[in-house]
């Protein structure tokens, strides 16, 4: 893994840590990570880019969940920090 590949998971984890008193919806995380993609007009190209961003965010959430750092509710698409997973 390169240094750049650690930045996005760290950014998402940091956001969840800052909101540890609540469940964070998937859409909110996508807007936090890629704010400009949600302001763009809805064209086929922008839709494709937005889908790529959402896929990347979901992959990172699954990665953090596999490490037991977060709890990912697959039914509601909400995430929260896993305080019991910390040392």
PDB file of C-alpha atoms in Angstrom:
ATOM      1  CA  UNK A   1       0.000   0.000   0.000  1.00  0.00           C
ATOM      2  CA  UNK A   2       1.128   3.495  -0.753  1.00  0.00           C
ATOM      3  CA  UNK A   3       0.866   6.478   1.558  1.00  0.00           C
ATOM      4  CA  UNK A   4      -2.031   7.845  -0.520  1.00  0.00           C
ATOM      5  CA  UNK A   5      -4.025   4.651  -0.033  1.00  0.00           C
ATOM      6  CA  UNK A   6      -4.011   5.228   3.740  1.00  0.00           C
ATOM      7  CA  UNK A   7      -5.367   8.780   3.605  1.00  0.00           C
ATOM      8  CA  UNK A   8      -8.950   8.024   2.659  1.00  0.00           C
ATOM      9  CA  UNK A   9      -9.491   5.257   5.259  1.00  0.00           C
ATOM     10  CA  UNK A  10      -7.925   7.548   7.877  1.00  0.00           C
ATOM     11  CA  UNK A  11     -10.200  10.414   6.819  1.00  0.00           C
ATOM     12  CA  UNK A  12     -13.309   8.235   7.080  1.00  0.00           C
ATOM     13  CA  UNK A  13     -12.205   6.735  10.406  1.00  0.00           C
ATOM     14  CA  UNK A  14     -11.479  10.212  11.758  1.00  0.00           C
ATOM     15  CA  UNK A  15     -14.935  11.425  10.724  1.00  0.00           C
ATOM     16  CA  UNK A  16     -16.583   8.450  12.418  1.00  0.00           C
ATOM     17  CA  UNK A  17     -14.464   9.056  15.537  1.00  0.00           C
ATOM     18  CA  UNK A  18     -15.644  12.652  15.627  1.00  0.00           C
ATOM     19  CA  UNK A  19     -19.239  11.434  15.465  1.00  0.00           C
ATOM     20  CA  UNK A  20     -18.980   8.478  17.816  1.00  0.00           C
ATOM     21  CA  UNK A  21     -22.182   9.413  19.637  1.00  0.00           C
ATOM     22  CA  UNK A  22     -24.342   8.561  16.605  1.00  0.00           C
ATOM     23  CA  UNK A  23     -24.712   6.362  13.548  1.00  0.00           C
ATOM     24  CA  UNK A  24     -23.401   8.002  10.383  1.00  0.00           C
ATOM     25  CA  UNK A  25     -25.353   7.351   7.167  1.00  0.00           C
ATOM     26  CA  UNK A  26     -23.443   6.156   4.103  1.00  0.00           C
ATOM     27  CA  UNK A  27     -24.600   9.134   2.033  1.00  0.00           C
ATOM     28  CA  UNK A  28     -23.223  11.545   4.646  1.00  0.00           C
ATOM     29  CA  UNK A  29     -19.816   9.874   4.458  1.00  0.00           C
ATOM     30  CA  UNK A  30     -19.837  10.115   0.665  1.00  0.00           C
ATOM     31  CA  UNK A  31     -20.630  13.836   0.845  1.00  0.00           C
ATOM     32  CA  UNK A  32     -17.899  14.349   3.452  1.00  0.00           C
ATOM     33  CA  UNK A  33     -15.256  12.516   1.424  1.00  0.00           C
ATOM     34  CA  UNK A  34     -16.220  13.850  -2.008  1.00  0.00           C
ATOM     35  CA  UNK A  35     -18.163  17.099  -1.495  1.00  0.00           C
ATOM     36  CA  UNK A  36     -17.706  18.426  -5.037  1.00  0.00           C
ATOM     37  CA  UNK A  37     -19.203  15.302  -6.627  1.00  0.00           C
ATOM     38  CA  UNK A  38     -22.555  16.024  -4.995  1.00  0.00           C
ATOM     39  CA  UNK A  39     -22.660  19.603  -6.281  1.00  0.00           C
ATOM     40  CA  UNK A  40     -22.093  18.617  -9.906  1.00  0.00           C
ATOM     41  CA  UNK A  41     -24.910  18.350 -12.390  1.00  0.00           C
ATOM     42  CA  UNK A  42     -26.293  14.869 -12.972  1.00  0.00           C
ATOM     43  CA  UNK A  43     -24.877  13.739 -16.294  1.00  0.00           C
ATOM     44  CA  UNK A  44     -23.889  10.235 -17.322  1.00  0.00           C
ATOM     45  CA  UNK A  45     -20.235  11.061 -16.694  1.00  0.00           C
ATOM     46  CA  UNK A  46     -20.932  12.568 -13.274  1.00  0.00           C
ATOM     47  CA  UNK A  47     -23.182   9.645 -12.373  1.00  0.00           C
ATOM     48  CA  UNK A  48     -20.383   7.243 -13.265  1.00  0.00           C
ATOM     49  CA  UNK A  49     -17.908   9.238 -11.177  1.00  0.00           C
ATOM     50  CA  UNK A  50     -20.306   9.379  -8.243  1.00  0.00           C
ATOM     51  CA  UNK A  51     -20.829   5.608  -8.436  1.00  0.00           C
ATOM     52  CA  UNK A  52     -17.044   5.128  -8.377  1.00  0.00           C
ATOM     53  CA  UNK A  53     -16.768   7.358  -5.292  1.00  0.00           C
ATOM     54  CA  UNK A  54     -19.549   5.465  -3.536  1.00  0.00           C
ATOM     55  CA  UNK A  55     -17.890   2.150  -4.369  1.00  0.00           C
ATOM     56  CA  UNK A  56     -14.584   3.390  -2.987  1.00  0.00           C
ATOM     57  CA  UNK A  57     -16.220   4.607   0.240  1.00  0.00           C
ATOM     58  CA  UNK A  58     -18.077   1.298   0.676  1.00  0.00           C
ATOM     59  CA  UNK A  59     -14.871  -0.693   0.085  1.00  0.00           C
ATOM     60  CA  UNK A  60     -13.150   1.349   2.790  1.00  0.00           C
ATOM     61  CA  UNK A  61     -16.057   0.855   5.203  1.00  0.00           C
ATOM     62  CA  UNK A  62     -15.889  -2.904   4.629  1.00  0.00           C
ATOM     63  CA  UNK A  63     -12.102  -2.799   5.144  1.00  0.00           C
ATOM     64  CA  UNK A  64     -12.468  -0.882   8.440  1.00  0.00           C
ATOM     65  CA  UNK A  65     -15.243  -3.249   9.515  1.00  0.00           C
ATOM     66  CA  UNK A  66     -13.068  -6.280   8.744  1.00  0.00           C
ATOM     67  CA  UNK A  67     -10.408  -4.762  11.014  1.00  0.00           C
ATOM     68  CA  UNK A  68     -13.102  -4.435  13.708  1.00  0.00           C
ATOM     69  CA  UNK A  69     -12.534  -0.675  13.873  1.00  0.00           C
ATOM     70  CA  UNK A  70     -16.099   0.218  12.922  1.00  0.00           C
ATOM     71  CA  UNK A  71     -19.533  -1.342  12.973  1.00  0.00           C
ATOM     72  CA  UNK A  72     -21.229  -1.317   9.585  1.00  0.00           C
ATOM     73  CA  UNK A  73     -24.968  -1.928   9.602  1.00  0.00           C
ATOM     74  CA  UNK A  74     -25.696  -3.489   6.218  1.00  0.00           C
ATOM     75  CA  UNK A  75     -29.458  -3.103   6.627  1.00  0.00           C
ATOM     76  CA  UNK A  76     -29.427   0.661   7.170  1.00  0.00           C
ATOM     77  CA  UNK A  77     -26.082   1.590   5.529  1.00  0.00           C
ATOM     78  CA  UNK A  78     -25.049   3.356   8.726  1.00  0.00           C
ATOM     79  CA  UNK A  79     -21.634   3.140  10.351  1.00  0.00           C
ATOM     80  CA  UNK A  80     -20.276   3.869  13.788  1.00  0.00           C
ATOM     81  CA  UNK A  81     -16.942   3.680  15.518  1.00  0.00           C
ATOM     82  CA  UNK A  82     -16.330   0.401  17.330  1.00  0.00           C
ATOM     83  CA  UNK A  83     -15.101   1.451  20.757  1.00  0.00           C
ATOM     84  CA  UNK A  84     -14.682  -2.166  21.882  1.00  0.00           C
ATOM     85  CA  UNK A  85     -12.208  -2.763  19.029  1.00  0.00           C
ATOM     86  CA  UNK A  86      -9.735  -0.214  20.388  1.00  0.00           C
ATOM     87  CA  UNK A  87      -6.772  -1.161  22.535  1.00  0.00           C
TER      88      UNK A  87
END
